[in-house]
XYZ file of C-alpha atoms in Angstrom:
326
model
C -21.799 -16.137 -14.382
C -18.850 -14.061 -13.185
C -17.570 -14.202 -9.562
C -15.382 -11.832 -7.873
C -12.376 -12.828 -6.145
C -12.644 -12.172 -2.373
C -9.042 -12.158 -0.507
C -9.207 -13.917 2.928
C -6.716 -12.862 5.715
C -5.971 -16.259 7.578
C -3.763 -17.366 10.536
C -1.583 -20.382 11.202
C -0.812 -20.476 14.712
C 1.293 -23.489 15.838
C 2.814 -23.656 19.449
C 4.142 -26.789 21.099
C 2.625 -29.350 18.836
C -0.794 -27.665 18.660
C -2.875 -25.609 16.397
C -5.198 -22.669 17.418
C -8.422 -22.985 15.884
C -11.776 -21.358 16.204
C -14.650 -23.376 17.321
C -18.267 -23.082 15.900
C -21.615 -24.897 16.977
C -24.756 -25.200 14.668
C -27.282 -27.670 13.753
C -24.652 -29.843 11.914
C -22.794 -30.046 15.247
C -19.062 -28.800 15.885
C -16.759 -27.861 13.563
C -13.785 -25.851 13.474
C -11.999 -22.872 11.303
C -8.879 -21.206 11.048
C -8.742 -17.533 12.588
C -9.600 -15.317 9.519
C -11.799 -13.319 7.391
C -12.040 -10.907 4.573
C -9.683 -8.255 3.666
C -11.471 -4.657 4.476
C -11.317 -1.837 2.093
C -8.063 0.308 2.767
C -6.508 -2.221 4.640
C -3.206 -4.414 3.904
C -3.614 -8.450 3.995
C -1.291 -8.659 6.787
C -3.049 -5.862 8.640
C -6.244 -7.780 8.144
C -4.822 -10.953 9.814
C -3.767 -8.856 12.992
C -7.244 -7.700 12.915
C -9.131 -11.003 12.638
C -6.839 -12.774 15.104
C -7.665 -10.011 17.662
C -11.380 -10.133 16.701
C -12.025 -14.074 16.899
C -8.995 -14.981 19.217
C -8.092 -11.494 21.190
C -4.386 -13.324 20.190
C -1.635 -10.346 19.528
C 0.807 -11.991 16.927
C 3.681 -11.536 14.460
C 2.549 -12.132 10.862
C 5.218 -14.016 9.200
C 5.370 -15.522 5.644
C 2.447 -16.919 3.699
C 1.974 -20.591 4.706
C 0.216 -21.859 1.671
C -2.613 -20.564 -0.319
C -5.857 -22.318 -0.940
C -8.537 -21.250 -3.249
C -12.419 -21.705 -2.871
C -14.177 -21.888 -6.424
C -17.554 -22.413 -5.806
C -18.370 -22.716 -9.549
C -15.862 -25.328 -9.766
C -17.241 -27.444 -7.125
C -18.899 -30.736 -7.749
C -20.569 -31.044 -4.171
C -22.952 -28.255 -2.801
C -20.972 -25.243 -2.132
C -21.354 -22.937 1.483
C -20.787 -20.250 -0.146
C -21.141 -18.619 -3.645
C -18.270 -15.948 -2.599
C -15.075 -17.088 -4.887
C -12.317 -16.577 -2.216
C -8.503 -16.929 -1.969
C -7.152 -17.891 1.384
C -3.758 -16.365 2.114
C -2.718 -18.174 5.338
C 0.154 -16.664 7.257
C 2.204 -18.146 9.508
C 2.082 -16.240 12.990
C 4.021 -16.299 16.355
C 1.789 -15.119 19.331
C 3.654 -12.271 20.731
C 4.925 -12.881 24.306
C 2.518 -12.492 27.221
C -0.441 -12.522 24.574
C -2.702 -15.759 25.221
C -5.912 -16.321 23.350
C -9.453 -16.525 25.115
C -13.074 -16.015 24.060
C -13.811 -12.864 22.579
C -16.185 -10.283 23.756
C -17.889 -10.120 20.509
C -17.950 -13.416 19.124
C -18.777 -14.053 15.332
C -22.050 -15.957 15.066
C -22.551 -19.537 16.201
C -18.742 -19.051 17.472
C -18.585 -21.142 20.754
C -14.878 -21.422 21.421
C -10.712 -20.879 21.001
C -9.274 -23.903 21.230
C -5.382 -25.232 21.003
C -5.895 -28.289 18.895
C -2.980 -31.068 19.282
C -1.698 -31.833 15.766
C -1.952 -35.301 16.802
C -5.690 -35.008 17.101
C -6.178 -33.202 14.140
C -7.743 -36.000 12.233
C -10.668 -36.407 14.589
C -12.284 -32.823 13.918
C -14.219 -31.198 11.167
C -11.989 -28.624 10.011
C -13.142 -25.950 7.146
C -11.831 -25.791 4.763
C -10.469 -29.453 4.885
C -6.662 -28.675 4.665
C -5.739 -30.857 7.615
C -3.193 -32.477 5.346
C -1.701 -29.650 4.039
C -1.286 -27.994 7.604
C 0.633 -31.660 8.843
C 2.792 -31.412 5.837
C 3.876 -27.599 6.449
C 4.555 -28.772 10.190
C 6.734 -31.446 9.035
C 8.227 -29.675 6.310
C 8.118 -25.763 6.872
C 8.254 -24.322 3.470
C 6.854 -20.269 3.057
C 6.445 -17.830 0.434
C 7.607 -14.272 1.012
C 4.869 -11.795 0.829
C 6.204 -8.534 -1.152
C 4.499 -5.645 -0.094
C 5.043 -2.884 -2.779
C 4.901 -0.173 -0.024
C 8.120 -1.519 1.520
C 10.205 -1.789 -2.028
C 12.633 0.661 -3.074
C 11.242 3.039 -5.819
C 12.884 4.059 -8.755
C 13.949 7.121 -9.406
C 11.063 8.841 -11.522
C 11.209 8.345 -15.034
C 9.243 11.279 -15.834
C 8.551 14.321 -13.611
C 7.995 18.087 -13.815
C 10.153 20.291 -11.561
C 9.117 23.921 -10.823
C 11.112 26.805 -11.954
C 13.781 27.825 -9.046
C 15.610 31.236 -9.092
C 19.098 29.581 -9.651
C 19.319 26.646 -12.180
C 21.985 24.508 -14.128
C 23.603 25.117 -17.102
C 21.690 22.038 -18.985
C 18.545 24.151 -18.762
C 20.145 27.240 -20.409
C 21.362 24.917 -23.282
C 17.819 23.594 -23.701
C 16.365 27.138 -23.830
C 18.910 28.066 -26.463
C 17.914 25.033 -28.510
C 13.998 25.929 -28.216
C 14.938 29.423 -29.664
C 12.764 32.177 -29.707
C 9.291 30.276 -29.702
C 7.256 28.900 -32.521
C 3.428 27.924 -33.327
C 2.449 30.740 -30.686
C 4.696 29.880 -27.888
C 7.021 32.779 -26.753
C 9.986 31.314 -25.044
C 9.972 33.872 -22.442
C 13.417 32.492 -20.884
C 15.256 33.008 -23.911
C 18.662 34.941 -23.446
C 21.732 35.479 -25.200
C 24.110 34.629 -22.246
C 23.962 32.462 -19.340
C 23.900 36.298 -16.995
C 20.620 36.950 -19.122
C 19.227 33.542 -18.589
C 19.889 34.096 -14.635
C 18.191 37.069 -14.599
C 14.881 35.944 -16.255
C 14.793 33.005 -14.065
C 14.962 35.335 -10.918
C 12.360 37.268 -12.676
C 9.592 34.016 -13.354
C 10.293 32.880 -9.989
C 8.975 36.313 -8.657
C 6.220 35.849 -11.409
C 5.274 32.720 -9.930
C 4.411 34.467 -6.395
C 2.819 37.146 -7.826
C 5.315 39.883 -7.058
C 5.980 42.579 -9.131
C 3.160 41.556 -11.691
C 2.868 44.211 -14.720
C -0.239 45.367 -15.331
C -2.381 42.670 -17.160
C -0.298 40.047 -16.272
C -1.098 37.119 -13.567
C 0.954 34.765 -11.806
C 2.397 31.910 -13.607
C 4.251 29.121 -12.865
C 6.894 27.315 -15.158
C 7.683 23.897 -14.978
C 10.676 22.142 -16.672
C 9.646 18.293 -17.973
C 12.505 15.778 -17.114
C 12.758 12.581 -18.717
C 15.066 10.175 -17.180
C 16.912 13.094 -15.740
C 17.190 14.973 -18.599
C 15.226 18.091 -19.471
C 13.445 17.835 -22.670
C 10.731 20.907 -22.560
C 8.738 23.278 -20.229
C 5.409 24.760 -19.826
C 3.573 27.910 -18.309
C 0.892 27.215 -16.084
C -1.028 30.515 -15.160
C -3.041 30.778 -12.055
C -6.176 32.267 -13.639
C -6.903 34.146 -16.815
C -7.321 37.667 -17.840
C -9.836 38.655 -21.091
C -6.872 38.735 -23.043
C -5.673 35.206 -21.777
C -9.305 34.178 -22.602
C -8.340 34.935 -26.217
C -5.037 33.736 -26.778
C -2.933 31.862 -24.070
C -5.304 30.233 -22.046
C -4.118 28.340 -18.924
C -1.052 26.068 -20.007
C 1.266 26.593 -22.755
C 4.179 24.211 -23.301
C 6.882 23.119 -25.768
C 9.218 20.257 -26.198
C 12.967 21.114 -27.139
C 13.450 20.110 -31.035
C 15.976 17.578 -30.543
C 12.995 15.635 -28.203
C 9.890 15.717 -30.437
C 8.563 13.033 -31.976
C 8.528 10.643 -28.956
C 5.332 11.113 -27.533
C 6.373 13.501 -24.680
C 3.702 16.179 -25.609
C 0.888 14.344 -24.446
C 2.552 13.120 -21.428
C 3.426 16.688 -20.423
C 0.347 17.987 -21.056
C -1.097 15.409 -18.555
C 1.383 16.414 -15.923
C 0.786 20.004 -16.546
C -3.052 19.232 -15.767
C -2.645 17.265 -12.409
C -0.541 20.610 -11.080
C -3.631 22.804 -12.670
C -5.978 20.507 -10.675
C -3.718 20.507 -7.382
C -4.214 24.148 -7.520
C -7.998 24.398 -7.866
C -8.330 25.268 -11.211
C -11.707 23.290 -11.988
C -11.467 24.216 -15.857
C -8.768 24.476 -17.861
C -8.408 26.733 -21.123
C -5.951 25.699 -24.021
C -5.390 27.703 -27.600
C -3.166 26.688 -30.032
C -2.839 27.634 -33.949
C -5.719 26.284 -36.097
C -2.804 24.669 -38.472
C -1.027 22.995 -35.685
C -2.534 19.531 -35.848
C 0.035 18.018 -33.723
C -0.917 20.168 -30.642
C -4.618 19.686 -31.486
C -3.978 15.925 -31.326
C -2.560 16.217 -27.968
C -5.276 18.386 -26.402
C -7.831 16.075 -27.704
C -6.172 13.210 -26.384
C -6.483 14.696 -22.848
C -9.927 15.163 -22.950
C -9.837 18.365 -24.400
C -13.275 20.085 -25.521
C -13.225 22.141 -28.658
C -15.684 25.126 -28.501
C -14.681 27.611 -30.575
C -12.309 27.486 -33.659
C -11.357 30.635 -36.272
C -9.206 30.896 -39.281
C -6.150 31.802 -36.891
C -6.780 29.615 -33.446
C -8.648 26.809 -31.828
C -9.922 26.993 -27.958
C -10.415 23.948 -26.177
C -11.726 23.702 -22.418
C -10.907 20.808 -20.109
C -12.867 19.961 -17.113
C -10.597 18.783 -14.333
C -13.742 18.576 -11.585
C -17.038 17.375 -12.536
């Protein structure tokens, strides 16, 4: 039998040699718990500590580092288990905010009978669940904590792989890549290919207009060009057509892309197409059509690795559809 692990956010509040506990009365008598409870969906652990403290003791406090971690594993217990939920207690040292005092809550838990400051000297005389009284006393005499590292507070690395939308003005490194790509191959037409930098800049400005649907020639559709960067260097580019014409349904589809020759054979095509599909989804395109030469085995494998479904094959071309919304 498998046991999912539940995370329990728990507060350890010690002030003037007393510990804040929640009192319960049931058919077996009186026992105490540290304030705490299960972390809710969409909630951070520290936010859970704040909420549980307020719900059970009405105390506002600053949540500090982790004092200790306790695991309740019912499948390993040799005595009767009080619960069948495998639980990890993260016990945080908490400091009351000035002016805030604990009191009995307006909506107490079932069987909750009080909120008590228990002197540490009297701790051995009460029933505390779980029975971590020795660990609490050891912590008080030798405060050693564990820092909780929260990912959303970390300094992010620069993205290793990213798409950048074409701008009307671009750096020479992109011109050099376009020259390396050449006029195109395997059905991809390099519409940015230029004999000099001036012509390249003019093509950039024209494609920036096309992305906005400005001054389109008859039969053309808005199309956004994305540069594909790996570790800050351009390795390819792609075209995302915002919708299809009858002509594009036969050849071209929604997406076309190419990897510069010096960067091929490194698996970039698969990742590039995945990023382009994300952009298509962001634009609300439900189903994406990709076409490629029937003999282009590498492109076919890349499309199929991105959930492409082959719907039509001729001697010259293949059509694949990828569903982005179910």
